Structures are given as C-alpha cells and as structure tokens.
Tab-separated table of C-alpha atoms in Angstrom:
chain	number	residue	atom	x	y	z
A	1	UNK	CA	32.851	94.055	93.008
A	2	UNK	CA	36.266	92.733	93.991
A	3	UNK	CA	39.098	94.424	95.847
A	4	UNK	CA	42.732	93.483	96.279
A	5	UNK	CA	44.685	94.214	99.455
A	6	UNK	CA	48.379	94.753	98.890
A	7	UNK	CA	50.473	92.417	100.998
A	8	UNK	CA	53.402	94.774	101.515
A	9	UNK	CA	51.843	98.217	101.708
A	10	UNK	CA	49.112	97.484	104.271
A	11	UNK	CA	50.583	99.009	107.421
A	12	UNK	CA	47.786	98.487	109.912
A	13	UNK	CA	46.028	101.873	109.886
A	14	UNK	CA	42.704	100.028	110.204
A	15	UNK	CA	40.722	102.631	108.263
A	16	UNK	CA	39.269	100.134	105.761
A	17	UNK	CA	37.513	98.121	108.470
A	18	UNK	CA	36.285	101.315	110.142
A	19	UNK	CA	34.414	102.442	107.050
A	20	UNK	CA	33.489	98.987	105.745
A	21	UNK	CA	33.439	96.475	108.608
A	22	UNK	CA	31.401	94.012	106.528
A	23	UNK	CA	33.996	94.007	103.773
A	24	UNK	CA	37.396	94.296	105.424
A	25	UNK	CA	38.490	92.168	108.360
A	26	UNK	CA	41.409	93.032	110.601
A	27	UNK	CA	43.683	90.416	112.039
A	28	UNK	CA	42.827	90.209	115.748
A	29	UNK	CA	46.407	89.980	116.819
A	30	UNK	CA	48.114	92.860	115.033
A	31	UNK	CA	45.255	94.870	113.515
A	32	UNK	CA	46.541	94.656	109.945
A	33	UNK	CA	44.125	93.628	107.188
A	34	UNK	CA	43.471	89.905	107.577
A	35	UNK	CA	43.294	89.389	103.793
A	36	UNK	CA	46.603	90.955	102.874
A	37	UNK	CA	47.825	89.704	99.518
A	38	UNK	CA	44.341	88.467	98.560
A	39	UNK	CA	41.553	89.551	96.274
A	40	UNK	CA	38.203	89.463	98.035
A	41	UNK	CA	34.572	89.708	96.978
A	42	UNK	CA	32.583	92.715	98.227
A	43	UNK	CA	29.163	91.574	99.512
A	44	UNK	CA	26.198	92.969	97.590
A	45	UNK	CA	25.066	96.309	98.994
A	46	UNK	CA	28.491	97.050	100.537
A	47	UNK	CA	30.008	98.668	97.438
A	48	UNK	CA	29.772	102.251	98.689
A	49	UNK	CA	31.313	101.404	102.049
A	50	UNK	CA	34.062	99.423	100.336
A	51	UNK	CA	34.889	102.446	98.182
A	52	UNK	CA	35.178	104.638	101.295
A	53	UNK	CA	37.471	102.038	102.827
A	54	UNK	CA	39.613	102.100	99.703
A	55	UNK	CA	39.717	105.893	99.681
A	56	UNK	CA	40.609	106.238	103.358
A	57	UNK	CA	43.679	103.991	103.205
A	58	UNK	CA	46.702	106.271	103.672
A	59	UNK	CA	48.841	103.661	101.902
A	60	UNK	CA	46.600	103.272	98.832
A	61	UNK	CA	47.036	99.588	99.618
A	62	UNK	CA	43.563	98.555	98.413
A	63	UNK	CA	42.596	98.569	94.763
A	64	UNK	CA	39.282	97.866	93.100
A	65	UNK	CA	39.984	95.095	90.607
A	66	UNK	CA	36.440	94.630	89.340
A	67	UNK	CA	33.707	97.235	89.650
B	1	UNK	CA	48.984	105.531	92.220
B	2	UNK	CA	45.856	107.123	90.818
B	3	UNK	CA	42.848	105.972	92.822
B	4	UNK	CA	40.262	107.801	90.761
B	5	UNK	CA	40.069	110.402	93.524
B	6	UNK	CA	43.157	112.239	92.417
B	7	UNK	CA	42.589	115.613	90.861
B	8	UNK	CA	44.660	116.984	88.043
B	9	UNK	CA	45.031	120.340	89.739
B	10	UNK	CA	48.326	121.871	88.828
B	11	UNK	CA	49.693	124.911	90.549
B	12	UNK	CA	52.383	127.288	89.323
B	13	UNK	CA	55.670	126.827	91.163
B	14	UNK	CA	56.477	129.375	93.849
B	15	UNK	CA	58.452	132.439	92.900
B	16	UNK	CA	61.209	133.835	95.104
B	17	UNK	CA	59.615	137.301	95.257
B	18	UNK	CA	56.242	135.941	96.333
B	19	UNK	CA	57.764	133.731	99.062
B	20	UNK	CA	59.893	136.536	100.491
B	21	UNK	CA	56.927	138.883	100.512
B	22	UNK	CA	54.573	136.388	102.208
B	23	UNK	CA	56.914	134.354	104.409
B	24	UNK	CA	60.081	136.408	104.723
B	25	UNK	CA	62.306	133.807	103.059
B	26	UNK	CA	62.802	131.620	99.999
B	27	UNK	CA	61.011	128.457	101.165
B	28	UNK	CA	62.238	126.391	98.214
B	29	UNK	CA	65.968	127.007	98.720
B	30	UNK	CA	66.209	128.306	102.281
B	31	UNK	CA	63.484	126.643	104.361
B	32	UNK	CA	63.760	126.298	108.150
B	33	UNK	CA	61.359	124.203	110.250
B	34	UNK	CA	62.517	126.080	113.369
B	35	UNK	CA	61.895	129.557	111.902
B	36	UNK	CA	59.518	131.443	114.269
B	37	UNK	CA	57.616	132.630	111.194
B	38	UNK	CA	56.846	129.017	110.281
B	39	UNK	CA	55.390	128.634	113.776
B	40	UNK	CA	53.349	131.831	113.421
B	41	UNK	CA	52.194	131.257	109.837
B	42	UNK	CA	51.881	127.485	110.156
B	43	UNK	CA	48.638	126.816	108.281
B	44	UNK	CA	49.321	129.429	105.635
B	45	UNK	CA	52.796	128.002	104.983
B	46	UNK	CA	51.567	124.400	104.748
B	47	UNK	CA	48.784	125.367	102.348
B	48	UNK	CA	51.189	127.361	100.186
B	49	UNK	CA	54.017	124.833	100.071
B	50	UNK	CA	51.868	121.770	99.337
B	51	UNK	CA	50.616	123.583	96.226
B	52	UNK	CA	53.705	125.392	95.073
B	53	UNK	CA	56.817	123.792	96.606
B	54	UNK	CA	56.793	120.008	96.102
B	55	UNK	CA	60.400	119.881	97.308
B	56	UNK	CA	61.958	122.437	99.653
B	57	UNK	CA	65.569	122.569	100.814
B	58	UNK	CA	66.984	123.869	104.071
B	59	UNK	CA	70.529	125.116	104.550
B	60	UNK	CA	70.340	124.841	108.329
B	61	UNK	CA	73.137	122.736	109.833
B	62	UNK	CA	73.888	119.761	107.612
B	63	UNK	CA	70.877	120.682	105.449
B	64	UNK	CA	67.740	118.733	104.606
B	65	UNK	CA	65.008	118.457	102.009
B	66	UNK	CA	61.246	118.478	102.715
B	67	UNK	CA	58.775	116.641	100.450
B	68	UNK	CA	55.247	118.048	100.566
B	69	UNK	CA	52.825	116.386	98.122
B	70	UNK	CA	50.807	113.381	99.206
B	71	UNK	CA	51.979	111.214	96.303
B	72	UNK	CA	55.671	111.989	96.845
B	73	UNK	CA	55.480	111.611	100.621
B	74	UNK	CA	53.696	108.275	100.328
B	75	UNK	CA	56.040	106.943	97.649
B	76	UNK	CA	59.128	107.860	99.696
B	77	UNK	CA	57.669	106.589	102.979
B	78	UNK	CA	56.910	103.199	101.421
B	79	UNK	CA	60.261	102.975	99.622
B	80	UNK	CA	62.450	102.292	102.659
B	81	UNK	CA	65.246	100.833	100.545
B	82	UNK	CA	65.901	104.244	98.987
B	83	UNK	CA	64.702	106.380	101.902
B	84	UNK	CA	66.263	104.688	104.911
B	85	UNK	CA	65.216	105.405	108.496
B	86	UNK	CA	68.432	103.938	109.929
B	87	UNK	CA	70.199	107.323	110.176
B	88	UNK	CA	67.401	108.817	112.235
B	89	UNK	CA	64.269	110.917	111.791
B	90	UNK	CA	65.416	114.220	113.323
B	91	UNK	CA	66.995	116.845	111.087
B	92	UNK	CA	70.478	117.788	112.374
B	93	UNK	CA	70.176	114.989	114.893
B	94	UNK	CA	72.018	115.838	118.127
B	95	UNK	CA	75.221	113.801	118.543
B	96	UNK	CA	75.508	111.165	121.227
B	97	UNK	CA	71.970	109.829	121.463
B	98	UNK	CA	71.458	106.220	120.399
B	99	UNK	CA	69.185	105.506	117.459
B	100	UNK	CA	65.613	104.708	118.406
B	101	UNK	CA	64.347	101.251	117.525
B	102	UNK	CA	62.169	100.411	115.662
B	103	UNK	CA	61.531	103.948	114.416
B	104	UNK	CA	65.104	104.611	113.354
B	105	UNK	CA	65.761	101.248	111.725
B	106	UNK	CA	64.846	99.502	108.467
B	107	UNK	CA	63.423	96.065	107.707
B	108	UNK	CA	64.210	93.333	108.500
B	109	UNK	CA	65.342	94.476	111.977
B	110	UNK	CA	62.396	96.868	112.106
B	111	UNK	CA	59.973	94.103	111.114
B	112	UNK	CA	61.198	91.729	113.840
B	113	UNK	CA	60.375	94.278	116.537
B	114	UNK	CA	57.096	95.483	115.063
B	115	UNK	CA	55.784	91.907	114.880
B	116	UNK	CA	56.377	91.559	118.619
B	117	UNK	CA	55.163	95.033	119.615
B	118	UNK	CA	52.096	95.469	117.375
B	119	UNK	CA	49.864	93.061	119.344
B	120	UNK	CA	50.224	95.247	122.467
B	121	UNK	CA	48.683	98.210	120.636
B	122	UNK	CA	46.242	96.508	118.281
B	123	UNK	CA	42.738	97.945	117.747
B	124	UNK	CA	41.300	95.175	119.911
B	125	UNK	CA	43.680	95.729	122.825
B	126	UNK	CA	43.221	99.510	122.633
B	127	UNK	CA	39.427	99.180	122.556
B	128	UNK	CA	39.716	97.480	125.945
B	129	UNK	CA	41.540	100.572	127.243
B	130	UNK	CA	38.564	102.776	126.369
B	131	UNK	CA	36.895	102.612	129.794
B	132	UNK	CA	40.092	103.095	131.854
B	133	UNK	CA	40.983	106.072	129.642
B	134	UNK	CA	37.490	107.551	130.100
B	135	UNK	CA	37.925	107.183	133.856
B	136	UNK	CA	41.203	109.097	133.612
B	137	UNK	CA	39.555	111.821	131.534
B	138	UNK	CA	36.896	112.259	134.214
B	139	UNK	CA	39.387	112.159	137.056
B	140	UNK	CA	41.343	115.005	135.461
B	141	UNK	CA	38.178	117.013	134.769
B	142	UNK	CA	37.103	116.490	138.431
B	143	UNK	CA	40.212	118.341	139.537
B	144	UNK	CA	39.299	121.636	137.871
B	145	UNK	CA	35.636	121.638	136.818
B	146	UNK	CA	34.472	123.583	139.902
B	147	UNK	CA	37.117	126.240	139.278
B	148	UNK	CA	35.386	127.235	136.040
B	149	UNK	CA	38.687	127.416	134.204
B	150	UNK	CA	41.890	125.525	133.440
B	151	UNK	CA	45.156	125.828	131.616
B	152	UNK	CA	44.378	122.911	129.378
B	153	UNK	CA	47.911	121.796	128.488
B	154	UNK	CA	49.355	121.457	131.995
B	155	UNK	CA	46.122	120.394	133.694
B	156	UNK	CA	44.864	117.913	131.105
B	157	UNK	CA	46.501	117.659	127.682
B	158	UNK	CA	50.037	116.871	128.781
B	159	UNK	CA	48.777	114.420	131.417
B	160	UNK	CA	46.150	112.241	129.754
B	161	UNK	CA	48.340	110.574	127.071
B	162	UNK	CA	50.994	109.887	129.716
B	163	UNK	CA	48.441	108.433	132.121
B	164	UNK	CA	46.914	106.288	129.396
B	165	UNK	CA	50.286	105.006	128.285
B	166	UNK	CA	51.965	104.651	131.674
B	167	UNK	CA	49.021	103.070	133.475
B	168	UNK	CA	47.690	100.830	130.727
B	169	UNK	CA	50.810	99.976	128.767
B	170	UNK	CA	54.075	100.587	130.640
B	171	UNK	CA	53.219	100.465	134.315
B	172	UNK	CA	55.651	103.307	135.142
B	173	UNK	CA	54.940	105.351	138.327
B	174	UNK	CA	52.738	108.354	137.527
B	175	UNK	CA	54.703	110.765	139.718
B	176	UNK	CA	57.627	110.448	137.287
B	177	UNK	CA	55.508	111.594	134.358
B	178	UNK	CA	56.103	115.395	134.541
B	179	UNK	CA	59.892	115.023	134.392
B	180	UNK	CA	59.617	112.641	131.430
B	181	UNK	CA	57.180	114.895	129.559
B	182	UNK	CA	59.540	117.814	130.085
B	183	UNK	CA	62.545	115.751	128.935
B	184	UNK	CA	60.837	114.781	125.699
B	185	UNK	CA	59.532	118.311	125.043
B	186	UNK	CA	62.912	119.979	125.669
B	187	UNK	CA	64.739	117.220	123.799
B	188	UNK	CA	62.609	118.065	120.793
B	189	UNK	CA	62.335	121.857	120.874
B	190	UNK	CA	65.285	123.241	122.893
B	191	UNK	CA	66.985	125.746	120.582
B	192	UNK	CA	70.431	124.379	121.499
B	193	UNK	CA	71.279	120.936	120.070
B	194	UNK	CA	73.504	119.954	123.023
B	195	UNK	CA	70.644	120.783	125.328
B	196	UNK	CA	68.336	118.560	123.294
B	197	UNK	CA	70.847	115.699	123.657
B	198	UNK	CA	71.129	116.272	127.416
B	199	UNK	CA	67.354	116.086	127.871
B	200	UNK	CA	67.052	112.974	125.736
B	201	UNK	CA	69.837	111.333	127.774
B	202	UNK	CA	67.854	111.934	130.947
B	203	UNK	CA	64.892	110.090	129.429
B	204	UNK	CA	67.143	107.195	128.347
B	205	UNK	CA	68.652	106.905	131.855
B	206	UNK	CA	65.285	106.867	133.568
B	207	UNK	CA	63.762	104.269	131.275
B	208	UNK	CA	66.846	102.052	131.341
B	209	UNK	CA	66.636	101.973	135.127
B	210	UNK	CA	62.974	101.047	134.928
B	211	UNK	CA	63.678	98.278	132.423
B	212	UNK	CA	66.484	96.922	134.584
B	213	UNK	CA	64.207	96.870	137.630
B	214	UNK	CA	61.473	95.075	135.702
B	215	UNK	CA	63.971	92.427	134.589
B	216	UNK	CA	64.328	91.446	138.269
B	217	UNK	CA	60.540	91.200	138.789
B	218	UNK	CA	58.140	88.360	137.993
B	219	UNK	CA	56.822	88.558	134.427
B	220	UNK	CA	53.437	90.270	133.872
B	221	UNK	CA	53.056	89.378	130.214
B	222	UNK	CA	52.913	93.043	129.273
B	223	UNK	CA	54.709	95.208	126.732
B	224	UNK	CA	57.768	95.560	128.977
B	225	UNK	CA	58.089	91.788	129.207
B	226	UNK	CA	57.885	91.568	125.431
B	227	UNK	CA	60.698	94.098	125.157
B	228	UNK	CA	62.763	92.203	127.750
B	229	UNK	CA	62.206	88.918	125.892
B	230	UNK	CA	63.648	90.639	122.828
B	231	UNK	CA	63.852	89.364	119.262
B	232	UNK	CA	66.211	87.247	117.192
B	233	UNK	CA	67.636	89.114	114.218
B	234	UNK	CA	68.027	87.581	110.770
B	235	UNK	CA	71.720	86.869	111.343
B	236	UNK	CA	70.813	84.693	114.332
B	237	UNK	CA	71.955	87.161	116.987
B	238	UNK	CA	69.741	88.219	119.883
B	239	UNK	CA	68.784	91.883	120.274
B	240	UNK	CA	71.329	93.445	122.663
B	241	UNK	CA	70.321	95.233	125.877
B	242	UNK	CA	70.816	98.697	124.381
B	243	UNK	CA	68.296	97.891	121.643
B	244	UNK	CA	65.719	96.975	124.293
B	245	UNK	CA	66.261	100.278	126.098
B	246	UNK	CA	65.978	102.049	122.767
B	247	UNK	CA	62.624	100.380	122.028
B	248	UNK	CA	61.227	101.523	125.364
B	249	UNK	CA	62.459	105.085	124.791
B	250	UNK	CA	60.989	105.141	121.288
B	251	UNK	CA	57.562	104.040	122.514
B	252	UNK	CA	57.623	106.548	125.363
B	253	UNK	CA	58.511	109.466	123.063
B	254	UNK	CA	55.570	108.616	120.863
B	255	UNK	CA	53.248	107.834	123.731
B	256	UNK	CA	53.497	111.088	125.604
B	257	UNK	CA	54.558	113.818	123.213
B	258	UNK	CA	52.077	114.003	120.400
B	259	UNK	CA	48.404	113.322	121.130
B	260	UNK	CA	48.325	116.359	123.435
B	261	UNK	CA	48.521	118.663	120.441
B	262	UNK	CA	45.547	117.122	118.641
B	263	UNK	CA	43.235	117.210	121.664
B	264	UNK	CA	44.248	120.756	122.610
B	265	UNK	CA	43.791	121.977	119.038
B	266	UNK	CA	40.401	120.279	118.764
B	267	UNK	CA	39.138	121.925	121.963
B	268	UNK	CA	40.529	125.292	120.915
B	269	UNK	CA	38.769	124.925	117.576
B	270	UNK	CA	35.467	124.088	119.308
B	271	UNK	CA	35.884	126.931	121.805
B	272	UNK	CA	36.273	129.397	118.951
B	273	UNK	CA	33.695	127.959	116.512
B	274	UNK	CA	30.282	127.820	118.186
B	275	UNK	CA	28.596	126.264	115.157
B	276	UNK	CA	31.086	123.389	115.168
B	277	UNK	CA	30.652	122.892	118.902
B	278	UNK	CA	26.859	122.845	118.518
B	279	UNK	CA	27.151	120.288	115.720
B	280	UNK	CA	28.939	117.812	118.016
B	281	UNK	CA	26.675	118.567	120.988
B	282	UNK	CA	23.582	117.926	118.859
B	283	UNK	CA	24.996	114.736	117.364
B	284	UNK	CA	27.795	113.154	119.429
B	285	UNK	CA	27.926	110.274	116.942
B	286	UNK	CA	29.930	112.643	114.724
B	287	UNK	CA	32.787	112.673	117.230
B	288	UNK	CA	34.456	109.507	115.985
B	289	UNK	CA	34.802	110.964	112.509
B	290	UNK	CA	35.674	114.377	113.937
B	291	UNK	CA	38.696	112.763	115.619
B	292	UNK	CA	39.925	111.720	112.182
B	293	UNK	CA	39.437	115.211	110.763
B	294	UNK	CA	41.130	116.900	113.737
B	295	UNK	CA	44.057	114.483	113.466
B	296	UNK	CA	44.327	115.391	109.770
B	297	UNK	CA	44.167	119.133	110.300
B	298	UNK	CA	46.149	119.460	113.577
B	299	UNK	CA	49.226	117.314	112.963
B	300	UNK	CA	51.663	117.032	115.881
B	301	UNK	CA	54.233	115.556	113.500
B	302	UNK	CA	55.128	118.086	110.817
B	303	UNK	CA	57.725	115.923	109.088
B	304	UNK	CA	60.036	112.996	109.849
B	305	UNK	CA	63.309	112.336	108.084
B	306	UNK	CA	64.948	109.616	106.030
B	307	UNK	CA	68.413	109.321	104.489
B	308	UNK	CA	68.783	108.521	100.788
B	309	UNK	CA	70.747	105.370	99.974
B	310	UNK	CA	71.236	106.350	96.303
B	311	UNK	CA	70.727	109.314	93.962
B	312	UNK	CA	67.022	109.902	93.387
B	313	UNK	CA	64.775	112.413	91.622
B	314	UNK	CA	61.620	113.774	93.277
B	315	UNK	CA	59.312	116.187	91.420
B	316	UNK	CA	62.162	117.288	89.176
B	317	UNK	CA	64.645	117.836	91.998
B	318	UNK	CA	67.832	115.745	91.968
B	319	UNK	CA	68.673	114.441	95.439
B	320	UNK	CA	72.076	112.859	96.000
B	321	UNK	CA	72.841	109.701	97.965
B	322	UNK	CA	73.323	110.384	101.691
B	323	UNK	CA	71.027	113.430	101.843
B	324	UNK	CA	68.504	113.945	104.629
B	325	UNK	CA	64.925	114.051	103.318
B	326	UNK	CA	61.942	114.978	105.489
B	327	UNK	CA	58.584	113.361	104.715
B	328	UNK	CA	56.143	116.243	105.106
B	329	UNK	CA	53.248	114.374	106.702
B	330	UNK	CA	51.496	117.581	107.762
B	331	UNK	CA	51.592	118.881	104.193
B	332	UNK	CA	50.448	115.618	102.624
B	333	UNK	CA	47.331	115.599	104.825
B	334	UNK	CA	46.108	118.765	103.118
B	335	UNK	CA	47.012	118.094	99.524
B	336	UNK	CA	44.288	119.640	97.322
B	337	UNK	CA	45.102	117.084	94.636
B	338	UNK	CA	43.452	114.461	96.887
B	339	UNK	CA	40.622	116.208	98.732
B	340	UNK	CA	38.173	119.065	98.429
B	341	UNK	CA	38.878	122.223	100.394
B	342	UNK	CA	41.683	120.721	102.498
B	343	UNK	CA	42.158	123.997	104.375
B	344	UNK	CA	38.634	123.657	105.773
B	345	UNK	CA	37.806	121.618	108.897
B	346	UNK	CA	34.797	119.448	108.063
B	347	UNK	CA	33.909	116.759	110.605
B	348	UNK	CA	31.557	115.161	108.075
B	349	UNK	CA	34.381	114.543	105.610
B	350	UNK	CA	34.304	110.852	104.703
B	351	UNK	CA	37.245	108.594	103.974
B	352	UNK	CA	39.988	110.977	105.000
B	353	UNK	CA	43.319	109.769	103.567
B	354	UNK	CA	45.576	111.655	105.971
B	355	UNK	CA	49.137	110.952	107.004
B	356	UNK	CA	49.113	112.254	110.574
B	357	UNK	CA	50.074	108.776	111.814
B	358	UNK	CA	52.723	108.460	109.129
B	359	UNK	CA	52.789	106.239	106.065
B	360	UNK	CA	54.698	103.072	105.248
B	361	UNK	CA	56.125	100.425	107.556
B	362	UNK	CA	56.788	102.990	110.304
B	363	UNK	CA	53.092	103.867	110.725
B	364	UNK	CA	52.608	105.186	114.280
B	365	UNK	CA	52.341	102.094	116.461
B	366	UNK	CA	50.189	104.025	118.926
B	367	UNK	CA	47.615	105.240	116.393
B	368	UNK	CA	44.870	103.018	117.804
B	369	UNK	CA	45.491	104.204	121.368
B	370	UNK	CA	45.659	107.849	120.255
B	371	UNK	CA	42.230	107.497	118.649
B	372	UNK	CA	40.807	106.023	121.863
B	373	UNK	CA	42.261	108.931	123.884
B	374	UNK	CA	40.971	111.591	121.502
B	375	UNK	CA	37.484	110.180	121.265
B	376	UNK	CA	37.187	109.657	125.030
B	377	UNK	CA	38.448	113.196	125.685
B	378	UNK	CA	35.993	114.857	123.316
B	379	UNK	CA	32.992	112.748	124.344
B	380	UNK	CA	33.506	113.110	128.091
B	381	UNK	CA	34.535	116.782	127.930
B	382	UNK	CA	31.473	117.786	125.912
B	383	UNK	CA	29.204	115.894	128.310
B	384	UNK	CA	30.604	117.662	131.355
B	385	UNK	CA	31.727	121.031	129.983
B	386	UNK	CA	29.483	121.636	126.972
B	387	UNK	CA	29.893	125.422	126.978
B	388	UNK	CA	33.451	126.742	127.143
B	389	UNK	CA	35.492	129.631	125.770
B	390	UNK	CA	39.047	130.822	125.467
B	391	UNK	CA	39.849	133.055	128.442
B	392	UNK	CA	39.595	136.707	127.508
B	393	UNK	CA	42.933	138.366	126.851
B	394	UNK	CA	44.661	135.018	126.182
B	395	UNK	CA	45.494	133.077	123.044
B	396	UNK	CA	47.130	129.679	122.671
B	397	UNK	CA	50.895	129.651	122.233
B	398	UNK	CA	52.729	127.229	119.973
B	399	UNK	CA	56.209	125.940	119.260
B	400	UNK	CA	57.101	124.281	115.962
B	401	UNK	CA	60.017	122.362	114.509
B	402	UNK	CA	59.725	118.905	112.958
B	403	UNK	CA	56.983	118.468	115.585
B	404	UNK	CA	54.330	121.008	116.546
B	405	UNK	CA	53.221	121.534	120.113
B	406	UNK	CA	50.818	123.827	121.960
B	407	UNK	CA	52.379	125.351	125.072
B	408	UNK	CA	49.328	126.931	126.720
B	409	UNK	CA	45.564	127.130	126.265
B	410	UNK	CA	43.431	128.935	128.862
B	411	UNK	CA	39.804	127.790	128.833
B	412	UNK	CA	36.883	129.139	130.916
B	413	UNK	CA	33.299	127.945	131.390
C-alpha cells in the first residue's frame, strides 16, 4: 500500500501520526507531515492504521495511491 | 474529494414553512447567528441546516452567507485565493479594530508568520507542557474540592486555558488574566458593535504595553521574542510594529477564549450521562479519543468568515465578489455525508474528520495545546472527582454568535 501526502493541503493537524505513528511522521519543528509532497510505502501490517490516518485528516490531504 | 467514506445521502432542501415552524425564521434567506433561538436550539439547528441548507444567507448588517456542508466548507477554507481572510473573520466586523495577523491575512504574509510561530506550538513543544498543565489543573481543583461544589466556568474553565497559555507561552502576569478574558468575551458577544470594539481595544492596549516592556528586557527565546524579531515580507520590508502587536492579540484571543467551552461541555455531558462517565472511569485510555469527539461535537467556533475575491457558485447559490462568507465549521463537523450518526456522541468513534480547529492554512495554531489541556483536565478531574452532578435547580447557560460559549455550569459532588 502506498499513500501520497499533499504538499499544499497538509496544515499540521497531526491526526495522521496519531492514528498511524508507524506510517506517518511529523516534522519535529512545526508538526506538519514530514513527507509532504511525497508518496510513501505503508509498512506491512499497518494498512488499517494508515486508512484511519487518511480518514481522520480534516484536509483530505492524504490519498491512497495503491491499495 | 471523495475518500471512499463519503455517503451519497441526499436530503430535500428546506422549505420556508418548515423552517418558520421549527426555528421561527427562514434560515436560508434570513439567518442570524446572534438570534437567541439559534443559541437555544443550537444542536437542532446545526443538524437541520447541514442536511437541508448547504448555503444560508443573513440580512443582518452588511449581510453574510454561511456554508454548512463538510465538502463546501473544506473547499472554501483551502481556496484562500477566492475566499480571502484579509478582510477579517467576524461578520459585521466592528469598525476601528486593526486586522489580526496571521488569522486575518492571506499567504504569503500569513505563511511568513506561521513559519515562525508554528514551532512554539508544535506537538512536541506542547507535549512538554503536559505536566505543567496537569499541575495547574490540580491546583485549581485544590481550591474547591473540599467545598463539594463549584461554578465550573469561573472557578476552572475560564482560568485553565489562560494559565496554560500565559504561564507556558506568553509569560504575562496571571493577575491580569480576568480582565483580558472579560475583554475577549465582551468583544465577541456584546450585543452592541461599538461596545465590542471598545473591549477589543482594551485588549490591544494591554498587550501592546506588554510587548513594549518585553522589547526592553533580555531575550528569553520564547514566543514573544519571536514576535519581536518579526518577519521579512516578500517585498523585502520588515513587519511593522503594529503587525507584531496584532500577532500577539490574535494568539491571545485564540488562547483564552475557546477551549473553555469544550471542557465545560464535556464535563456537563459526563455529569448528565452516567453510562458515558462510567465508560471513561472504567477505561481512562479512552479519554484521548474522547477529547477528539468532544471537540467535534462541542465546537467553540461556530463559523469564521472570508471575503470573496471574485464571483463564485457554491451548491447552486451564486455569490458575488466582495461578499462575506462564513465557513460553518460547527456544521461541517456533523455532516452525515461523512460519518455515521453525527448527532450522537461516541467516544469510540475512530478517525474523526472534524473541523473544530478549522481547515486550510489557518488551522488553529493552538490545536496541539488545546488537546493537552482537554486531556489533562478530563484525566485529572475524573481521578479526583469521579462522581459529580449538575446542581439541582440549575442548568448551564450559553451565549452564541460566530463563537459559542458557556456562561455558567454549577457542579456538585
């Protein structure tokens, strides 16, 4: 599974990393997603958490690009 | 926009007869955030409008629109080029008060300030405030626990966010807090617009004095020093003094005026729903998620405004350039097109896509601190006062406009 984090629409709510800390990393300094603008691989076994992280984003800034 | 979670629920549009019968007015063409009936029928009105009135219009003052569905609110909040924040977020904004920065500005000016300010309220920095905030929670509880009762707003709810923000972030003397809290509250809800302006001016004057004093002191490397250092705008100019004062005022408004409502509402809900209280007492690990659900369901910010920079259509309604459009955050957080049974409080709800902290580049900068305050309050309160009720013969009182606030809540144990 792969997810893409939108570079512009991520606004630092931090919900993704709360639900899926092993998938989404926050930038230490400002708390925005550290992989903004990137497509990242979801580690095996973390798919359900990743989906919750995607769902909880108030910006809809994360999309599943490959299920 | 479709995330696979969206439902295709469609609801018939509201009819004039139905609205007048249920709410005493035509909400689509003649809405009023300050109507006492909106305050009294708050939940019922939100639930109705998010289904049946995607766009409402108010004829009050200069007039304003309110967007209610989650998709429309999010799209407008993210599209700052069309929905500009630079003309303010308050409907019928009182004359004579300077615009608040960064809240009432657009990128790139907005971005310059947020880049500098965000690190002071990041999740990591706020996590370090957890213990000091818990100490404050306990210190406040110490003051009234033996009494067996308290008026929660004045004895706890209106104080804790101010303490947390003043002590940990601003370093402003605590004895000045009550006057500032009152200034922000009256500046927001006073029925008379001139009165609102007068109260806001008092807050500006106080904070400007504080900022001036700090500029004569050795640097502490805190948020105030970051504000004093300022930013360079894209045209090469340095942020002027009045912008720095404005930033401090903006942060203070947000820091002391909103979280109170969520914590008071959560405790009122627990005091009146024994099963829900028992659930959290039996499993305190649910509290972190409960904070998210309470924030969703008890929104202190009903709606914040933008000004259109061009003609635009939203849900079939034509909106002209230069109109004031409110983003209905409180409505969007209970949109049935995006969640099951949104009118139900369910602390086990997972992945709650709410907009209580706003959406788009203006996302509440204090959201991480608010979460720390709410969690610490609920965890410590339930440990020390696990069995509490609303005092017999009393009921909480509310005031609502573009913000919603609880004025009194009498608890006994």
